[in-house]
Short mmCIF file of C-alpha atoms and ligand atoms in Angstrom, two decimals:
data_model
loop_
_atom_site.label_atom_id
_atom_site.label_comp_id
_atom_site.label_asym_id
_atom_site.label_seq_id
_atom_site.Cartn_x
_atom_site.Cartn_y
_atom_site.Cartn_z
CA MET X 5 15.04 16.42 30.98
CA LYS X 6 12.69 13.83 29.51
CA THR X 7 11.84 13.93 25.80
CA SER X 8 8.59 12.45 24.58
CA PRO X 9 8.86 9.60 22.04
CA PRO X 10 8.67 10.73 18.41
CA GLU X 11 5.25 10.49 16.83
CA ILE X 12 4.74 8.56 13.63
CA THR X 13 4.21 10.86 10.66
CA ILE X 14 3.20 9.93 7.12
CA ALA X 15 4.63 11.79 4.13
CA PRO X 16 5.44 11.28 0.43
CA ALA X 17 8.46 9.03 -0.11
CA THR X 18 11.59 10.31 -1.82
CA PRO X 19 14.21 8.35 -3.80
CA ALA X 20 16.38 8.45 -0.66
CA ASP X 21 13.78 6.25 1.06
CA VAL X 22 14.14 3.39 -1.46
CA PRO X 23 16.66 1.34 0.56
CA ALA X 24 14.59 1.59 3.77
CA ILE X 25 11.36 0.69 1.95
CA ALA X 26 13.11 -2.25 0.26
CA ALA X 27 14.33 -3.50 3.64
CA LEU X 28 10.80 -3.37 5.10
CA LEU X 29 9.35 -5.19 2.08
CA ARG X 30 12.12 -7.82 2.16
CA GLY X 31 11.48 -8.35 5.85
CA ALA X 32 7.79 -9.00 5.11
CA ASP X 33 8.52 -11.30 2.12
CA LEU X 34 6.84 -8.86 -0.27
CA PRO X 35 8.15 -8.05 -3.78
CA HIS X 36 10.87 -5.42 -3.42
CA GLU X 37 12.81 -5.54 -6.70
CA ASP X 38 10.40 -3.52 -8.85
CA PHE X 39 8.97 -0.67 -6.78
CA ALA X 40 11.72 1.98 -7.13
CA PRO X 41 10.42 3.43 -10.45
CA HIS X 42 7.08 4.02 -8.70
CA VAL X 43 8.46 5.66 -5.54
CA ALA X 44 6.95 9.05 -6.45
CA ARG X 45 3.57 7.46 -5.67
CA PHE X 46 4.69 5.95 -2.36
CA LEU X 47 4.12 7.22 1.15
CA VAL X 48 6.32 6.42 4.10
CA ALA X 49 5.62 6.42 7.82
CA ARG X 50 8.50 7.78 9.89
CA LYS X 51 9.22 7.51 13.57
CA GLY X 52 12.05 9.93 14.13
CA ARG X 53 14.43 9.14 11.28
CA ALA X 54 13.35 5.52 10.91
CA VAL X 55 11.00 4.44 8.14
CA VAL X 56 8.49 2.16 9.88
CA GLY X 57 5.87 1.76 7.16
CA ALA X 58 5.14 2.24 3.49
CA VAL X 59 2.45 1.93 0.86
CA GLY X 60 2.36 2.77 -2.83
CA ALA X 61 0.28 3.01 -5.96
CA GLU X 62 0.78 2.31 -9.63
CA VAL X 63 -1.72 4.48 -11.47
CA ALA X 64 -3.29 3.45 -14.77
CA GLY X 65 -5.86 6.04 -15.78
CA GLU X 66 -8.70 6.06 -13.24
CA ALA X 67 -7.57 2.74 -11.78
CA ALA X 68 -4.61 2.12 -9.51
CA LEU X 69 -2.79 -0.85 -8.07
CA LEU X 70 -2.46 -0.49 -4.30
CA ARG X 71 0.83 -2.17 -3.47
CA SER X 72 3.62 -2.66 -0.99
CA LEU X 73 1.63 -1.98 2.16
CA VAL X 74 3.98 -2.80 5.00
CA VAL X 75 4.39 -1.85 8.65
CA ALA X 76 7.48 -2.73 10.69
CA SER X 77 6.61 -5.73 12.83
CA CYS X 78 7.20 -3.83 16.09
CA GLN X 79 4.59 -1.21 15.07
CA ARG X 80 1.80 -3.50 13.87
CA GLY X 81 -1.67 -3.65 15.38
CA ALA X 82 -1.76 0.02 16.38
CA GLY X 83 -3.60 1.40 13.36
CA LEU X 84 -0.63 2.43 11.22
CA GLY X 85 -1.55 0.16 8.30
CA GLY X 86 -5.02 1.71 8.25
CA ARG X 87 -3.57 5.22 8.42
CA LEU X 88 -1.25 4.50 5.47
CA VAL X 89 -4.18 3.29 3.36
CA ASP X 90 -6.28 6.34 4.34
CA GLU X 91 -3.45 8.76 3.46
CA LEU X 92 -2.84 7.01 0.13
CA GLU X 93 -6.55 7.37 -0.67
CA ARG X 94 -6.33 11.09 0.00
CA ALA X 95 -3.21 11.50 -2.17
CA ALA X 96 -4.73 9.41 -4.96
CA GLY X 97 -7.60 11.89 -5.34
CA ALA X 98 -5.11 14.31 -6.90
CA TRP X 99 -3.86 11.55 -9.24
CA GLY X 100 -7.38 11.00 -10.62
CA VAL X 101 -7.76 7.52 -9.11
CA LYS X 102 -11.33 6.26 -8.82
CA ARG X 103 -10.84 2.55 -8.17
CA TRP X 104 -8.25 0.44 -6.38
CA TRP X 105 -7.05 -3.01 -7.33
CA LEU X 106 -4.65 -5.19 -5.39
CA LEU X 107 -3.28 -8.68 -5.10
CA THR X 108 -2.52 -10.19 -1.72
CA THR X 109 -1.57 -13.52 -0.23
CA THR X 110 -1.22 -12.17 3.31
CA ALA X 111 -3.70 -9.44 4.13
CA GLU X 112 -7.08 -10.36 2.60
CA LYS X 113 -8.91 -9.86 5.94
CA PHE X 114 -7.19 -6.51 6.55
CA PHE X 115 -8.49 -5.23 3.20
CA THR X 116 -11.97 -6.82 3.26
CA ALA X 117 -12.46 -5.22 6.69
CA ARG X 118 -11.82 -1.94 4.85
CA GLY X 119 -14.44 -2.47 2.19
CA PHE X 120 -12.52 -4.35 -0.50
CA ARG X 121 -14.26 -7.25 -2.28
CA ALA X 122 -12.87 -10.22 -4.14
CA ALA X 123 -12.79 -9.94 -7.93
CA ALA X 124 -11.55 -12.00 -10.85
CA ARG X 125 -8.24 -10.76 -12.23
CA SER X 126 -9.93 -10.55 -15.62
CA GLU X 127 -12.27 -7.83 -14.24
CA ALA X 128 -9.29 -5.48 -13.78
CA PRO X 129 -8.71 -2.95 -16.55
CA ALA X 130 -5.89 -3.56 -19.03
CA GLY X 131 -3.56 -1.02 -17.38
CA ILE X 132 -3.77 -2.91 -14.10
CA ARG X 133 -3.41 -6.31 -15.76
CA ALA X 134 -0.24 -4.94 -17.40
CA THR X 135 1.49 -4.23 -14.06
CA GLY X 136 4.39 -6.39 -12.93
CA GLN X 137 2.38 -7.80 -10.03
CA PHE X 138 -0.38 -9.05 -12.35
CA ASN X 139 2.27 -10.45 -14.68
CA GLY X 140 3.98 -12.92 -12.41
CA GLY X 141 5.32 -10.61 -9.70
CA CYS X 142 2.62 -11.88 -7.33
CA CYS X 143 1.96 -15.61 -7.21
CA CYS X 144 -1.10 -17.21 -8.79
CA SER X 145 -2.61 -18.02 -5.36
CA ALA X 146 -2.86 -14.30 -4.53
CA VAL X 147 -6.41 -13.00 -4.10
CA CYS X 148 -7.48 -10.08 -6.29
CA LEU X 149 -9.41 -7.39 -4.39
CA THR X 150 -10.99 -4.14 -5.50
CA ARG X 151 -13.04 -1.19 -4.29
CA GLU X 152 -13.91 2.34 -5.26
CA ARG X 153 -11.57 4.98 -3.84
CA LYS X 154 -13.21 6.68 -0.88
CA GLY X 155 -14.33 10.19 -1.65
CA THR X 156 -15.18 9.60 -5.31
CA THR X 157 -18.93 10.05 -4.83
C1 COA F 214 -0.99 -5.78 6.82
C2 COA F 214 -0.25 -4.76 7.71
C3 COA F 214 0.31 -3.65 6.84
C4 COA F 214 -1.24 -4.18 8.70
O1 COA F 214 -0.59 -3.16 9.44
P1 COA F 214 -1.07 -2.78 10.92
O2 COA F 214 -0.41 -1.51 11.27
O3 COA F 214 -0.90 -3.93 11.84
O4 COA F 214 -2.61 -2.55 10.63
P2 COA F 214 -3.66 -1.81 11.57
O5 COA F 214 -3.12 -1.76 12.97
O6 COA F 214 -4.10 -0.57 10.91
O7 COA F 214 -4.87 -2.82 11.48
C5 COA F 214 -4.78 -3.96 12.21
C6 COA F 214 -6.01 -4.74 11.94
O8 COA F 214 -5.82 -5.51 10.78
C7 COA F 214 -5.71 -6.87 11.14
N1 COA F 214 -4.57 -7.39 10.39
C8 COA F 214 -3.35 -6.88 10.34
N2 COA F 214 -2.59 -7.63 9.52
C9 COA F 214 -3.39 -8.60 9.05
C10 COA F 214 -3.20 -9.68 8.17
N3 COA F 214 -2.02 -9.93 7.60
N4 COA F 214 -4.25 -10.47 7.89
C11 COA F 214 -5.44 -10.21 8.49
N5 COA F 214 -5.67 -9.23 9.34
C12 COA F 214 -4.66 -8.42 9.61
C13 COA F 214 -5.49 -6.90 12.62
O9 COA F 214 -6.01 -8.06 13.20
C14 COA F 214 -6.28 -5.68 13.06
O10 COA F 214 -7.66 -5.93 13.08
P3 COA F 214 -8.60 -5.07 14.05
O11 COA F 214 -8.50 -3.65 13.60
O12 COA F 214 -9.96 -5.66 13.79
O13 COA F 214 -8.06 -5.31 15.41
C15 COA F 214 0.90 -5.42 8.52
O14 COA F 214 0.38 -6.54 9.22
C16 COA F 214 2.05 -5.90 7.66
O15 COA F 214 2.98 -5.14 7.38
N6 COA F 214 2.02 -7.18 7.26
C17 COA F 214 3.09 -7.73 6.44
C18 COA F 214 3.06 -7.20 5.05
C19 COA F 214 1.76 -7.51 4.33
O16 COA F 214 1.23 -8.62 4.42
N7 COA F 214 1.29 -6.51 3.56
C20 COA F 214 0.11 -6.61 2.74
C21 COA F 214 0.54 -6.68 1.32
S1 COA F 214 -0.85 -6.72 0.21
#
């Protein structure tokens, strides 16, 4: 009997997902040493038992840092990155988030295609500027991007 391939589902991450998320981030050369304390605000994409994508937020009042967006290389280009961002936006409504901030050296086009615009780091509120990524965790050549969370108006 044939079984159909498992679909990819997106759900809140748990502490048990930390090693798999870290492996994905390491594989994509993204910071992976500092995300574990924030895992309650991470989502993971699963295919069967395998974690094939992740994204997370660090919330500071009505602003949040969107971080650690990663899709396993064999799953890229099929819309999963976009789905992860959309699901995070939905979850962030319940956290009171009204505006996203992020730093990226690798995915500026991905985010600008989804409505983000470039901003000076100094425009970010203090709570965002206090995050590890804004304080050296993300290199100085990273572009700062921002946009309102969808669904806030
Ligand atoms: C960025 C990333 C999460 C996108 O995941 P994905 O599942 O391939 O994304 P989607 O399939 O939803 O979207 C793909 C679209 O984004 C574009 N895209 C994907 N990665 C991109 C990148 N690094 N730079 C520019 N465009 C990118 C594709 O060309 C495609 O465009 P199209 O919709 O016009 O065809 C994935 O490439 C990845 O994990 N990259 C390595 C980690 C990384 O750079 N993360 C960002 C940290 S800020």
